[in-house]
PDB file of C-alpha atoms in Angstrom:
ATOM      1  CA  MET A   1     173.411-189.873 121.541  1.00 75.00           C
ATOM      2  CA  GLN A   2     176.016-187.848 123.357  1.00 83.00           C
ATOM      3  CA  SER A   3     175.516-184.189 124.122  1.00 85.00           C
ATOM      4  CA  PRO A   4     178.037-181.632 122.857  1.00 84.00           C
ATOM      5  CA  SER A   5     179.214-181.235 126.445  1.00 86.00           C
ATOM      6  CA  GLU A   6     179.862-184.983 126.778  1.00 91.00           C
ATOM      7  CA  ILE A   7     181.770-185.039 123.486  1.00 90.00           C
ATOM      8  CA  ASN A   8     183.755-182.015 124.642  1.00 89.00           C
ATOM      9  CA  ASP A   9     184.605-183.755 127.924  1.00 91.00           C
ATOM     10  CA  LYS A  10     185.744-186.890 126.075  1.00 94.00           C
ATOM     11  CA  LEU A  11     187.883-184.806 123.738  1.00 94.00           C
ATOM     12  CA  ASN A  12     189.507-182.963 126.631  1.00 93.00           C
ATOM     13  CA  GLU A  13     190.093-186.219 128.513  1.00 96.00           C
ATOM     14  CA  ALA A  14     191.709-187.834 125.470  1.00 96.00           C
ATOM     15  CA  LEU A  15     193.829-184.731 124.890  1.00 96.00           C
ATOM     16  CA  GLN A  16     195.000-184.695 128.516  1.00 96.00           C
ATOM     17  CA  LEU A  17     195.862-188.394 128.425  1.00 98.00           C
ATOM     18  CA  CYS A  18     197.875-187.987 125.234  1.00 98.00           C
ATOM     19  CA  THR A  19     199.632-184.944 126.686  1.00 97.00           C
ATOM     20  CA  ILE A  20     200.768-186.970 129.699  1.00 98.00           C
ATOM     21  CA  HIS A  21     202.056-189.789 127.499  1.00 98.00           C
ATOM     22  CA  CYS A  22     203.818-187.274 125.256  1.00 98.00           C
ATOM     23  CA  GLN A  23     205.485-185.447 128.149  1.00 98.00           C
ATOM     24  CA  ARG A  24     206.717-188.648 129.771  1.00 98.00           C
ATOM     25  CA  MET A  25     207.867-190.089 126.458  1.00 98.00           C
ATOM     26  CA  SER A  26     209.779-186.874 125.728  1.00 98.00           C
ATOM     27  CA  PHE A  27     211.404-186.967 129.164  1.00 98.00           C
ATOM     28  CA  ALA A  28     212.583-190.531 128.611  1.00 98.00           C
ATOM     29  CA  TRP A  29     213.763-189.590 125.123  1.00 98.00           C
ATOM     30  CA  SER A  30     215.834-186.710 126.523  1.00 98.00           C
ATOM     31  CA  LYS A  31     217.673-189.195 128.735  1.00 98.00           C
ATOM     32  CA  VAL A  32     218.670-191.599 125.927  1.00 97.00           C
ATOM     33  CA  GLU A  33     218.692-189.681 122.643  1.00 97.00           C
ATOM     34  CA  LYS A  34     222.480-189.284 122.731  1.00 97.00           C
ATOM     35  CA  TYR A  35     222.872-193.064 122.276  1.00 96.00           C
ATOM     36  CA  PHE A  36     221.043-193.179 118.940  1.00 97.00           C
ATOM     37  CA  PRO A  37     221.550-194.627 116.503  1.00 97.00           C
ATOM     38  CA  LEU A  38     222.345-197.685 118.564  1.00 96.00           C
ATOM     39  CA  ASP A  39     224.798-200.377 117.588  1.00 96.00           C
ATOM     40  CA  THR A  40     225.827-203.547 119.394  1.00 94.00           C
ATOM     41  CA  GLU A  41     228.682-201.804 121.199  1.00 95.00           C
ATOM     42  CA  LYS A  42     226.573-198.908 122.511  1.00 96.00           C
ATOM     43  CA  TYR A  43     223.705-201.200 123.445  1.00 94.00           C
ATOM     44  CA  SER A  44     225.926-203.575 125.405  1.00 94.00           C
ATOM     45  CA  HIS A  45     227.274-200.688 127.494  1.00 96.00           C
ATOM     46  CA  LEU A  46     223.943-199.150 128.472  1.00 96.00           C
ATOM     47  CA  LEU A  47     223.494-198.933 132.211  1.00 97.00           C
ATOM     48  CA  PRO A  48     220.371-200.328 133.895  1.00 96.00           C
ATOM     49  CA  GLU A  49     219.116-196.763 134.417  1.00 97.00           C
ATOM     50  CA  GLU A  50     219.506-195.995 130.710  1.00 97.00           C
ATOM     51  CA  LEU A  51     217.727-199.220 129.800  1.00 95.00           C
ATOM     52  CA  SER A  52     214.880-198.211 132.110  1.00 97.00           C
ATOM     53  CA  PHE A  53     214.523-194.921 130.223  1.00 98.00           C
ATOM     54  CA  ILE A  54     214.431-196.889 126.956  1.00 96.00           C
ATOM     55  CA  ASP A  55     211.695-199.069 128.481  1.00 95.00           C
ATOM     56  CA  GLN A  56     209.789-195.925 129.469  1.00 97.00           C
ATOM     57  CA  LEU A  57     210.250-194.527 125.959  1.00 97.00           C
ATOM     58  CA  ILE A  58     208.856-197.744 124.460  1.00 96.00           C
ATOM     59  CA  PHE A  59     205.938-197.828 126.904  1.00 96.00           C
ATOM     60  CA  ARG A  60     204.942-194.183 126.430  1.00 98.00           C
ATOM     61  CA  PHE A  61     205.386-194.331 122.649  1.00 98.00           C
ATOM     62  CA  SER A  62     203.019-197.304 122.606  1.00 96.00           C
ATOM     63  CA  LYS A  63     200.538-195.651 124.966  1.00 97.00           C
ATOM     64  CA  LEU A  64     200.576-192.395 122.996  1.00 98.00           C
ATOM     65  CA  GLN A  65     200.085-194.219 119.717  1.00 96.00           C
ATOM     66  CA  ASP A  66     197.244-196.289 121.206  1.00 96.00           C
ATOM     67  CA  SER A  67     195.583-193.316 122.921  1.00 97.00           C
ATOM     68  CA  MET A  68     195.695-191.114 119.859  1.00 98.00           C
ATOM     69  CA  GLY A  69     194.409-193.840 117.546  1.00 97.00           C
ATOM     70  CA  GLY A  70     191.876-195.331 119.938  1.00 96.00           C
ATOM     71  CA  LYS A  71     190.549-192.293 121.781  1.00 96.00           C
ATOM     72  CA  LEU A  72     191.684-188.934 120.470  1.00 98.00           C
ATOM     73  CA  PHE A  73     191.133-189.486 116.747  1.00 98.00           C
ATOM     74  CA  PRO A  74     187.629-190.983 116.962  1.00 97.00           C
ATOM     75  CA  THR A  75     186.528-188.411 119.544  1.00 95.00           C
ATOM     76  CA  LEU A  76     187.887-185.530 117.491  1.00 96.00           C
ATOM     77  CA  LEU A  77     186.116-186.816 114.370  1.00 96.00           C
ATOM     78  CA  HIS A  78     182.922-187.217 116.387  1.00 94.00           C
ATOM     79  CA  TYR A  79     183.290-183.662 117.671  1.00 93.00           C
ATOM     80  CA  LEU A  80     183.627-182.481 114.059  1.00 93.00           C
ATOM     81  CA  GLY A  81     180.371-184.226 113.192  1.00 92.00           C
ATOM     82  CA  GLU A  82     181.912-187.177 111.385  1.00 93.00           C
ATOM     83  CA  GLU A  83     180.369-190.620 111.806  1.00 91.00           C
ATOM     84  CA  VAL A  84     182.966-192.947 113.302  1.00 91.00           C
ATOM     85  CA  LYS A  85     180.884-195.719 114.820  1.00 89.00           C
ATOM     86  CA  GLY A  86     181.358-198.883 112.782  1.00 91.00           C
ATOM     87  CA  LYS A  87     183.856-197.226 110.427  1.00 94.00           C
ATOM     88  CA  PRO A  88     187.128-199.051 109.875  1.00 95.00           C
ATOM     89  CA  PHE A  89     190.142-197.330 111.377  1.00 96.00           C
ATOM     90  CA  ILE A  90     191.699-196.907 107.923  1.00 96.00           C
ATOM     91  CA  ASP A  91     188.667-194.797 106.917  1.00 96.00           C
ATOM     92  CA  GLN A  92     189.088-192.677 110.044  1.00 97.00           C
ATOM     93  CA  LEU A  93     192.736-192.124 109.120  1.00 97.00           C
ATOM     94  CA  ALA A  94     191.734-191.136 105.587  1.00 97.00           C
ATOM     95  CA  LYS A  95     189.275-188.584 106.980  1.00 97.00           C
ATOM     96  CA  LEU A  96     191.887-187.195 109.388  1.00 98.00           C
ATOM     97  CA  GLU A  97     194.296-186.833 106.487  1.00 97.00           C
ATOM     98  CA  GLU A  98     191.625-185.251 104.264  1.00 97.00           C
ATOM     99  CA  LEU A  99     190.910-182.671 106.996  1.00 96.00           C
ATOM    100  CA  ASN A 100     194.671-182.010 107.394  1.00 96.00           C
ATOM    101  CA  ILE A 101     194.549-183.130 111.008  1.00 97.00           C
ATOM    102  CA  ILE A 102     197.320-185.653 110.357  1.00 98.00           C
ATOM    103  CA  PRO A 103     199.850-185.452 107.538  1.00 96.00           C
ATOM    104  CA  SER A 104     199.529-189.067 106.402  1.00 96.00           C
ATOM    105  CA  GLY A 105     197.483-192.121 107.281  1.00 96.00           C
ATOM    106  CA  THR A 106     200.303-194.266 105.890  1.00 96.00           C
ATOM    107  CA  ASP A 107     202.729-192.713 108.368  1.00 96.00           C
ATOM    108  CA  TRP A 108     200.317-193.499 111.177  1.00 96.00           C
ATOM    109  CA  LEU A 109     200.257-197.146 110.138  1.00 96.00           C
ATOM    110  CA  LEU A 110     204.080-197.158 110.210  1.00 95.00           C
ATOM    111  CA  LEU A 111     203.883-196.000 113.828  1.00 96.00           C
ATOM    112  CA  ARG A 112     201.573-198.893 114.611  1.00 94.00           C
ATOM    113  CA  GLU A 113     204.070-201.321 113.090  1.00 94.00           C
ATOM    114  CA  THR A 114     206.864-199.764 115.126  1.00 94.00           C
ATOM    115  CA  ARG A 115     204.791-200.078 118.279  1.00 94.00           C
ATOM    116  CA  ASN A 116     204.254-203.764 117.540  1.00 90.00           C
ATOM    117  CA  ILE A 117     207.950-204.344 116.897  1.00 90.00           C
ATOM    118  CA  VAL A 118     209.285-202.631 120.026  1.00 90.00           C
ATOM    119  CA  THR A 119     206.709-204.023 122.434  1.00 87.00           C
ATOM    120  CA  HIS A 120     207.724-207.617 121.692  1.00 81.00           C
ATOM    121  CA  GLU A 121     210.828-208.374 123.693  1.00 69.00           C
ATOM    122  CA  TYR A 122     213.421-210.725 122.318  1.00 67.00           C
ATOM    123  CA  PRO A 123     216.341-209.993 124.650  1.00 66.00           C
ATOM    124  CA  PHE A 124     218.325-212.922 123.279  1.00 69.00           C
ATOM    125  CA  ILE A 125     218.212-211.494 119.719  1.00 82.00           C
ATOM    126  CA  THR A 126     220.220-208.335 120.324  1.00 86.00           C
ATOM    127  CA  GLU A 127     220.457-207.307 116.677  1.00 89.00           C
ATOM    128  CA  GLU A 128     216.650-207.302 116.259  1.00 89.00           C
ATOM    129  CA  VAL A 129     216.222-205.357 119.503  1.00 90.00           C
ATOM    130  CA  ILE A 130     218.711-202.752 118.266  1.00 93.00           C
ATOM    131  CA  GLN A 131     216.987-202.495 114.869  1.00 93.00           C
ATOM    132  CA  GLY A 132     213.632-202.005 116.595  1.00 93.00           C
ATOM    133  CA  LEU A 133     215.015-199.334 118.891  1.00 95.00           C
ATOM    134  CA  ASN A 134     216.615-197.491 115.974  1.00 97.00           C
ATOM    135  CA  LEU A 135     213.256-197.575 114.224  1.00 96.00           C
ATOM    136  CA  LEU A 136     211.692-196.172 117.400  1.00 96.00           C
ATOM    137  CA  ASN A 137     214.310-193.406 117.335  1.00 96.00           C
ATOM    138  CA  LYS A 138     213.198-192.444 113.826  1.00 96.00           C
ATOM    139  CA  HIS A 139     209.503-192.772 114.595  1.00 97.00           C
ATOM    140  CA  TYR A 140     209.735-190.844 117.866  1.00 98.00           C
ATOM    141  CA  ARG A 141     210.280-187.765 115.720  1.00 96.00           C
ATOM    142  CA  LEU A 142     207.399-188.757 113.442  1.00 97.00           C
ATOM    143  CA  ILE A 143     204.894-189.277 116.263  1.00 98.00           C
ATOM    144  CA  MET A 144     205.964-185.979 117.811  1.00 98.00           C
ATOM    145  CA  ALA A 145     205.401-184.162 114.497  1.00 97.00           C
ATOM    146  CA  ILE A 146     201.955-185.750 114.174  1.00 98.00           C
ATOM    147  CA  TRP A 147     201.160-184.940 117.804  1.00 98.00           C
ATOM    148  CA  ARG A 148     202.112-181.267 117.311  1.00 97.00           C
ATOM    149  CA  GLN A 149     199.937-181.059 114.178  1.00 97.00           C
ATOM    150  CA  VAL A 150     196.934-182.628 115.960  1.00 97.00           C
ATOM    151  CA  GLU A 151     197.456-180.482 119.044  1.00 95.00           C
ATOM    152  CA  ASN A 152     197.678-177.359 116.872  1.00 95.00           C
ATOM    153  CA  TYR A 153     194.506-178.334 114.980  1.00 96.00           C
ATOM    154  CA  ILE A 154     192.609-178.772 118.241  1.00 94.00           C
ATOM    155  CA  SER A 155     193.916-175.448 119.557  1.00 91.00           C
ATOM    156  CA  LEU A 156     192.312-173.723 116.564  1.00 90.00           C
ATOM    157  CA  LEU A 157     188.865-175.206 117.214  1.00 88.00           C
ATOM    158  CA  PRO A 158     186.171-172.972 118.715  1.00 80.00           C
ATOM    159  CA  PRO A 159     186.638-172.312 122.456  1.00 63.00           C
ATOM    160  CA  PHE A 160     184.016-174.895 123.422  1.00 56.00           C
ATOM    161  CA  ALA A 161     186.240-177.659 122.082  1.00 49.00           C
ATOM    162  CA  LYS A 162     189.041-176.594 124.375  1.00 52.00           C
ATOM    163  CA  GLY A 163     186.947-176.921 127.502  1.00 52.00           C
ATOM    164  CA  LEU A 164     184.478-174.875 129.420  1.00 35.00           C
ATOM    165  CA  SER A 165     187.074-173.976 132.021  1.00 37.00           C
ATOM    166  CA  ARG A 166     188.902-171.677 129.590  1.00 33.00           C
ATOM    167  CA  SER A 167     186.869-168.565 130.405  1.00 31.00           C
TER     168      SER A 167
END
């Protein structure tokens, strides 16, 4: 059994990791947002540097989605005294939604689908790549809204949950 201090450390670590992914994803987004929604013409004229920012956006979106779902959510539920060990992820999402930590478990599952779509590269099927990137454009805003809600929820927890270094 983990001590409250160990749970707190895990929560802070997960929060820091997600913050890094979010910041880097947002930076990449700021470099390419003007191109969305993409079409074949815009996509074919992207420079290698712009494509690298799209790659970074895809990578950080995926990492943020994975880190929140795999580390932050279970640790936060554990911190709140919820049993997560052995519980299906869908049940964890339902609990997060019930506690108003996330707005919708269904939306979270959409983000997972988007992650799966954009991480599979089919460079020879340009139309599918463009559709996936346009979906990422839409779901970038969704993951950011969820992130802000989760971050706000955590900020309202008792000081211990925010780290012992806050004093």
